[in-house]
Amino acid sequence: MILIMLGAPGTGKGTVAGILSKELGIVSVSSGDIFRKAISDKTELGKEVEKYLASGALVPDELTIKVIEARLLEPDLEKGVILDGFPRTTHQAEELEKFLKDNGKSITKVINLVTPKEEIVERIVNRRICSNQNCKTVFNMKLNPPKVEGICDKCGGELIQRKDDKEEVINSRLDTYYTETAPIEKFYEEKGLLYSTQISEKINRLADKVAKDVVELLK
Ligand code: AMP
């Protein structure tokens, strides 16, 4: 099974992917996490991509595609994968399709998360993430704050704010999303793969409910 999580930054792709990963027993792979780890490990890849993440721009397609395709060949993904944050351009989507075809695979469903823009900005500025790479639990300082400030409820790790979750970078990330990534919706809609669904506090429809509906949809 191959699932793609689509949606603007801050819609909750990672959270929904995490729930689906447990429910469906397949691994979730986040391109953003791969890049952030490379930056914190100071690898060659990290040095190359750092400036793009800092400004909210996309990492160039060729490099991103190379990194993700290499990851897709790893044995832990044999049963399936949830791709969170890839593809993010039509070119990436086309290359992914070719790659999967060459490997005798195809996309099962594309889950497109839709949230009003004002809510997204509010959610991103209040987002704090557990710095423990094996935990990465997401908190929201307003909606679900940790019991002890700055400390993860689950593992005791330190909570951090992503550098690109600061207000100055958010608008640039959202612009990048609407201009470069949103056109992919049409690409997948035409293939009959797109499942668009609201995820919003305003209508009290959050990650748990969305993930439950996706599991039903896949039955
Ligand atoms: P995310 O954690 O998905 O919000 O991604 C954080 C940052 O990583 C993005 O703002 C981009 O700079 C980079 N990134 C992640 N996925 C991709 C992708 N598929 N293509 C290009 N850049 C990406």
Tab-separated table of N, CA and C in Angstrom, residues 90-197:
chain	number	residue	atom	x	y	z
A	90	THR	N	4.741	18.996	-9.487
A	90	THR	CA	4.217	18.063	-10.487
A	90	THR	C	5.349	17.197	-11.040
A	91	HIS	N	6.531	17.783	-11.200
A	91	HIS	CA	7.663	17.000	-11.700
A	91	HIS	C	7.995	15.843	-10.743
A	92	GLN	N	7.988	16.125	-9.441
A	92	GLN	CA	8.233	15.043	-8.465
A	92	GLN	C	7.155	13.961	-8.575
A	93	ALA	N	5.904	14.407	-8.777
A	93	ALA	CA	4.795	13.436	-8.878
A	93	ALA	C	4.979	12.539	-10.100
A	94	GLU	N	5.405	13.144	-11.201
A	94	GLU	CA	5.605	12.359	-12.433
A	94	GLU	C	6.760	11.370	-12.269
A	95	GLU	N	7.844	11.861	-11.653
A	95	GLU	CA	9.004	10.985	-11.459
A	95	GLU	C	8.675	9.842	-10.498
A	96	LEU	N	7.871	10.151	-9.472
A	96	LEU	CA	7.479	9.106	-8.521
A	96	LEU	C	6.666	8.028	-9.237
A	97	GLU	N	5.778	8.485	-10.095
A	97	GLU	CA	4.936	7.528	-10.820
A	97	GLU	C	5.786	6.575	-11.676
A	98	LYS	N	6.770	7.167	-12.377
A	98	LYS	CA	7.665	6.347	-13.222
A	98	LYS	C	8.437	5.348	-12.365
A	99	PHE	N	8.962	5.859	-11.255
A	99	PHE	CA	9.769	5.028	-10.369
A	99	PHE	C	8.947	3.851	-9.830
A	100	LEU	N	7.719	4.135	-9.396
A	100	LEU	CA	6.881	3.065	-8.830
A	100	LEU	C	6.544	2.042	-9.919
A	101	LYS	N	6.241	2.552	-11.099
A	101	LYS	CA	5.896	1.659	-12.215
A	101	LYS	C	7.074	0.715	-12.509
A	102	ASP	N	8.273	1.287	-12.559
A	102	ASP	CA	9.473	0.475	-12.822
A	102	ASP	C	9.673	-0.598	-11.753
A	103	ASN	N	9.134	-0.325	-10.556
A	103	ASN	CA	9.286	-1.289	-9.461
A	103	ASN	C	8.017	-2.101	-9.227
A	104	GLY	N	7.122	-2.069	-10.215
A	104	GLY	CA	5.893	-2.872	-10.143
A	104	GLY	C	4.919	-2.421	-9.070
A	105	LYS	N	4.939	-1.128	-8.740
A	105	LYS	CA	4.047	-0.621	-7.684
A	105	LYS	C	3.213	0.553	-8.190
A	106	SER	N	2.201	0.909	-7.409
A	106	SER	CA	1.409	2.089	-7.765
A	106	SER	C	0.824	2.718	-6.501
A	107	ILE	N	0.395	3.965	-6.644
A	107	ILE	CA	-0.160	4.701	-5.503
A	107	ILE	C	-1.559	4.181	-5.196
A	108	THR	N	-1.840	3.973	-3.909
A	108	THR	CA	-3.156	3.488	-3.494
A	108	THR	C	-4.139	4.656	-3.370
A	109	LYS	N	-3.727	5.693	-2.666
A	109	LYS	CA	-4.597	6.856	-2.447
A	109	LYS	C	-3.759	8.074	-2.094
A	110	VAL	N	-4.262	9.245	-2.467
A	110	VAL	CA	-3.621	10.500	-2.089
A	110	VAL	C	-4.570	11.224	-1.136
A	111	ILE	N	-4.123	11.435	0.099
A	111	ILE	CA	-4.967	12.062	1.115
A	111	ILE	C	-4.626	13.543	1.156
A	112	ASN	N	-5.567	14.369	0.729
A	112	ASN	CA	-5.316	15.811	0.648
A	112	ASN	C	-6.009	16.534	1.800
A	113	LEU	N	-5.223	17.063	2.737
A	113	LEU	CA	-5.789	17.716	3.921
A	113	LEU	C	-6.034	19.205	3.665
A	114	VAL	N	-7.250	19.637	3.985
A	114	VAL	CA	-7.654	21.012	3.684
A	114	VAL	C	-8.012	21.749	4.978
A	115	THR	N	-7.329	22.880	5.224
A	115	THR	CA	-7.554	23.687	6.431
A	115	THR	C	-7.579	25.158	6.027
A	116	PRO	N	-8.478	25.980	6.633
A	116	PRO	CA	-8.472	27.417	6.302
A	116	PRO	C	-7.113	28.037	6.642
A	117	LYS	N	-6.661	28.987	5.784
A	117	LYS	CA	-5.316	29.555	5.918
A	117	LYS	C	-5.069	30.188	7.298
A	118	GLU	N	-6.049	30.926	7.849
A	118	GLU	CA	-5.846	31.597	9.151
A	118	GLU	C	-5.556	30.553	10.232
A	119	GLU	N	-6.251	29.438	10.134
A	119	GLU	CA	-6.072	28.386	11.138
A	119	GLU	C	-4.681	27.752	11.011
A	120	ILE	N	-4.212	27.636	9.767
A	120	ILE	CA	-2.883	27.045	9.521
A	120	ILE	C	-1.800	27.877	10.199
A	121	VAL	N	-1.850	29.206	9.996
A	121	VAL	CA	-0.813	30.081	10.544
A	121	VAL	C	-0.816	29.982	12.072
A	122	GLU	N	-2.011	30.045	12.657
A	122	GLU	CA	-2.177	29.949	14.110
A	122	GLU	C	-1.591	28.627	14.622
A	123	ARG	N	-1.859	27.567	13.869
A	123	ARG	CA	-1.405	26.238	14.281
A	123	ARG	C	0.122	26.124	14.213
A	124	ILE	N	0.695	26.695	13.130
A	124	ILE	CA	2.150	26.560	12.961
A	124	ILE	C	2.917	27.357	14.017
A	125	VAL	N	2.476	28.602	14.310
A	125	VAL	CA	3.247	29.387	15.289
A	125	VAL	C	3.185	28.764	16.680
A	126	ASN	N	2.126	28.019	16.956
A	126	ASN	CA	1.986	27.396	18.285
A	126	ASN	C	2.523	25.967	18.347
A	127	ARG	N	3.068	25.497	17.226
A	127	ARG	CA	3.532	24.103	17.176
A	127	ARG	C	4.884	23.923	17.877
A	128	ARG	N	4.976	22.899	18.703
A	128	ARG	CA	6.254	22.520	19.324
A	128	ARG	C	6.402	21.015	19.122
A	129	ILE	N	7.639	20.592	18.856
A	129	ILE	CA	7.863	19.195	18.498
A	129	ILE	C	8.904	18.585	19.418
A	130	CYS	N	8.692	17.334	19.802
A	130	CYS	CA	9.678	16.652	20.641
A	130	CYS	C	10.965	16.452	19.835
A	131	SER	N	12.094	16.852	20.430
A	131	SER	CA	13.367	16.792	19.705
A	131	SER	C	13.929	15.370	19.631
A	132	ASN	N	13.335	14.447	20.412
A	132	ASN	CA	13.782	13.046	20.349
A	132	ASN	C	13.316	12.455	19.014
A	133	GLN	N	14.280	12.107	18.163
A	133	GLN	CA	13.977	11.643	16.805
A	133	GLN	C	13.101	10.385	16.775
A	134	ASN	N	13.133	9.614	17.864
A	134	ASN	CA	12.291	8.409	17.898
A	134	ASN	C	10.885	8.714	18.383
A	135	CYS	N	10.646	9.931	18.821
A	135	CYS	CA	9.335	10.294	19.384
A	135	CYS	C	8.636	11.299	18.463
A	136	LYS	N	9.221	12.475	18.332
A	136	LYS	CA	8.725	13.529	17.437
A	136	LYS	C	7.243	13.885	17.648
A	137	THR	N	6.756	13.679	18.895
A	137	THR	CA	5.349	14.026	19.167
A	137	THR	C	5.138	15.526	18.992
A	138	VAL	N	3.998	15.861	18.386
A	138	VAL	CA	3.689	17.263	18.110
A	138	VAL	C	2.726	17.799	19.168
A	139	PHE	N	3.048	18.957	19.744
A	139	PHE	CA	2.158	19.630	20.698
A	139	PHE	C	1.734	20.963	20.111
A	140	ASN	N	0.603	21.464	20.612
A	140	ASN	CA	0.186	22.808	20.248
A	140	ASN	C	0.016	23.579	21.551
A	141	MET	N	0.727	24.692	21.667
A	141	MET	CA	0.764	25.419	22.944
A	141	MET	C	-0.621	25.866	23.400
A	142	LYS	N	-1.564	25.993	22.468
A	142	LYS	CA	-2.910	26.404	22.861
A	142	LYS	C	-3.853	25.207	22.970
A	143	LEU	N	-3.823	24.340	21.952
A	143	LEU	CA	-4.835	23.267	21.891
A	143	LEU	C	-4.477	22.032	22.706
A	144	ASN	N	-3.227	21.604	22.611
A	144	ASN	CA	-2.806	20.486	23.470
A	144	ASN	C	-1.393	20.709	24.000
A	145	PRO	N	-1.303	21.645	24.973
A	145	PRO	CA	0.015	21.959	25.528
A	145	PRO	C	0.564	20.789	26.342
A	146	PRO	N	1.893	20.710	26.467
A	146	PRO	CA	2.456	19.645	27.298
A	146	PRO	C	2.133	19.911	28.776
A	147	LYS	N	2.173	18.848	29.606
A	147	LYS	CA	1.854	19.034	31.036
A	147	LYS	C	2.894	19.932	31.702
A	148	VAL	N	4.168	19.706	31.327
A	148	VAL	CA	5.249	20.553	31.851
A	148	VAL	C	5.819	21.336	30.666
A	149	GLU	N	5.918	22.651	30.837
A	149	GLU	CA	6.357	23.481	29.711
A	149	GLU	C	7.711	23.035	29.160
A	150	GLY	N	7.787	22.875	27.870
A	150	GLY	CA	9.061	22.566	27.217
A	150	GLY	C	9.476	21.108	27.270
A	151	ILE	N	8.623	20.255	27.897
A	151	ILE	CA	8.996	18.838	28.048
A	151	ILE	C	7.922	17.943	27.427
A	152	CYS	N	8.376	16.955	26.681
A	152	CYS	CA	7.436	16.030	26.026
A	152	CYS	C	6.749	15.128	27.064
A	153	ASP	N	5.409	15.061	27.007
A	153	ASP	CA	4.641	14.205	27.934
A	153	ASP	C	4.994	12.733	27.760
A	154	LYS	N	5.302	12.354	26.508
A	154	LYS	CA	5.476	10.934	26.217
A	154	LYS	C	6.836	10.402	26.631
A	155	CYS	N	7.917	11.174	26.280
A	155	CYS	CA	9.247	10.592	26.498
A	155	CYS	C	10.153	11.467	27.362
A	156	GLY	N	9.681	12.659	27.753
A	156	GLY	CA	10.514	13.541	28.588
A	156	GLY	C	11.535	14.325	27.774
A	157	GLY	N	11.478	14.187	26.443
A	157	GLY	CA	12.430	14.906	25.585
A	157	GLY	C	12.148	16.406	25.590
A	158	GLU	N	13.125	17.151	25.095
A	158	GLU	CA	12.965	18.611	25.050
A	158	GLU	C	12.086	18.996	23.863
A	159	LEU	N	11.142	19.912	24.092
A	159	LEU	CA	10.295	20.372	22.985
A	159	LEU	C	10.965	21.549	22.294
A	160	ILE	N	10.923	21.529	20.968
A	160	ILE	CA	11.551	22.620	20.221
A	160	ILE	C	10.562	23.204	19.207
A	161	GLN	N	10.856	24.429	18.807
A	161	GLN	CA	10.093	25.012	17.709
A	161	GLN	C	10.949	24.897	16.455
A	162	ARG	N	10.396	24.362	15.379
A	162	ARG	CA	11.161	24.274	14.134
A	162	ARG	C	11.537	25.675	13.693
A	163	LYS	N	12.773	25.816	13.160
A	163	LYS	CA	13.222	27.145	12.739
A	163	LYS	C	12.277	27.739	11.702
A	164	ASP	N	11.755	26.866	10.819
A	164	ASP	CA	10.893	27.396	9.758
A	164	ASP	C	9.435	27.527	10.202
A	165	ASP	N	9.166	27.301	11.497
A	165	ASP	CA	7.826	27.553	12.036
A	165	ASP	C	7.708	28.971	12.592
A	166	LYS	N	8.760	29.765	12.414
A	166	LYS	CA	8.698	31.162	12.874
A	166	LYS	C	7.891	31.966	11.844
A	167	GLU	N	7.201	32.998	12.361
A	167	GLU	CA	6.255	33.736	11.529
A	167	GLU	C	6.868	34.241	10.203
A	168	GLU	N	8.166	34.685	10.246
A	168	GLU	CA	8.778	35.247	9.025
A	168	GLU	C	8.832	34.222	7.893
A	169	VAL	N	8.984	32.939	8.221
A	169	VAL	CA	9.162	31.926	7.166
A	169	VAL	C	7.823	31.304	6.742
A	170	ILE	N	6.826	31.369	7.630
A	170	ILE	CA	5.565	30.673	7.352
A	170	ILE	C	4.908	31.146	6.061
A	171	ASN	N	4.845	32.474	5.875
A	171	ASN	CA	4.167	32.975	4.678
A	171	ASN	C	4.858	32.517	3.408
A	172	SER	N	6.195	32.484	3.461
A	172	SER	CA	6.936	32.025	2.291
A	172	SER	C	6.648	30.538	2.023
A	173	ARG	N	6.565	29.726	3.087
A	173	ARG	CA	6.252	28.301	2.906
A	173	ARG	C	4.852	28.119	2.327
A	174	LEU	N	3.915	28.953	2.813
A	174	LEU	CA	2.547	28.818	2.303
A	174	LEU	C	2.464	29.241	0.835
A	175	ASP	N	3.182	30.339	0.484
A	175	ASP	CA	3.196	30.765	-0.924
A	175	ASP	C	3.752	29.648	-1.794
A	176	THR	N	4.862	29.049	-1.329
A	176	THR	CA	5.478	27.948	-2.082
A	176	THR	C	4.459	26.826	-2.266
A	177	TYR	N	3.712	26.532	-1.206
A	177	TYR	CA	2.720	25.468	-1.297
A	177	TYR	C	1.656	25.785	-2.358
A	178	TYR	N	1.074	26.999	-2.263
A	178	TYR	CA	-0.038	27.302	-3.169
A	178	TYR	C	0.418	27.392	-4.626
A	179	THR	N	1.666	27.866	-4.870
A	179	THR	CA	2.103	27.986	-6.265
A	179	THR	C	2.692	26.679	-6.807
A	180	GLU	N	3.502	25.987	-6.000
A	180	GLU	CA	4.229	24.832	-6.556
A	180	GLU	C	3.584	23.482	-6.254
A	181	THR	N	2.941	23.370	-5.097
A	181	THR	CA	2.438	22.047	-4.698
A	181	THR	C	0.951	21.842	-5.007
A	182	ALA	N	0.147	22.875	-4.781
A	182	ALA	CA	-1.300	22.703	-4.969
A	182	ALA	C	-1.684	22.149	-6.358
A	183	PRO	N	-0.958	22.523	-7.439
A	183	PRO	CA	-1.328	21.954	-8.750
A	183	PRO	C	-1.293	20.422	-8.797
A	184	ILE	N	-0.595	19.788	-7.867
A	184	ILE	CA	-0.557	18.313	-7.858
A	184	ILE	C	-1.950	17.733	-7.597
A	185	GLU	N	-2.796	18.504	-6.893
A	185	GLU	CA	-4.142	17.994	-6.592
A	185	GLU	C	-4.830	17.579	-7.885
A	186	LYS	N	-4.714	18.472	-8.895
A	186	LYS	CA	-5.374	18.212	-10.178
A	186	LYS	C	-4.769	16.957	-10.833
A	187	PHE	N	-3.445	16.871	-10.748
A	187	PHE	CA	-2.719	15.733	-11.331
A	187	PHE	C	-3.284	14.410	-10.800
A	188	TYR	N	-3.483	14.349	-9.457
A	188	TYR	CA	-3.987	13.103	-8.862
A	188	TYR	C	-5.502	12.961	-9.004
A	189	GLU	N	-6.207	14.094	-9.050
A	189	GLU	CA	-7.664	14.020	-9.219
A	189	GLU	C	-7.986	13.367	-10.564
A	190	GLU	N	-7.239	13.771	-11.587
A	190	GLU	CA	-7.477	13.232	-12.930
A	190	GLU	C	-7.204	11.730	-12.993
A	191	LYS	N	-6.392	11.257	-12.074
A	191	LYS	CA	-6.093	9.818	-12.039
A	191	LYS	C	-7.051	9.075	-11.111
A	192	GLY	N	-7.999	9.820	-10.517
A	192	GLY	CA	-8.985	9.201	-9.623
A	192	GLY	C	-8.386	8.755	-8.290
A	193	LEU	N	-7.264	9.388	-7.903
A	193	LEU	CA	-6.593	8.941	-6.669
A	193	LEU	C	-6.801	9.880	-5.485
A	194	LEU	N	-7.374	11.064	-5.758
A	194	LEU	CA	-7.413	12.096	-4.721
A	194	LEU	C	-8.595	11.943	-3.765
A	195	TYR	N	-8.284	11.968	-2.463
A	195	TYR	CA	-9.325	12.042	-1.435
A	195	TYR	C	-9.068	13.324	-0.655
A	196	SER	N	-9.867	14.369	-0.930
A	196	SER	CA	-9.697	15.641	-0.230
A	196	SER	C	-10.618	15.669	0.967
A	197	THR	N	-10.084	16.109	2.108
A	197	THR	CA	-10.909	16.123	3.307
A	197	THR	C	-10.512	17.277	4.220
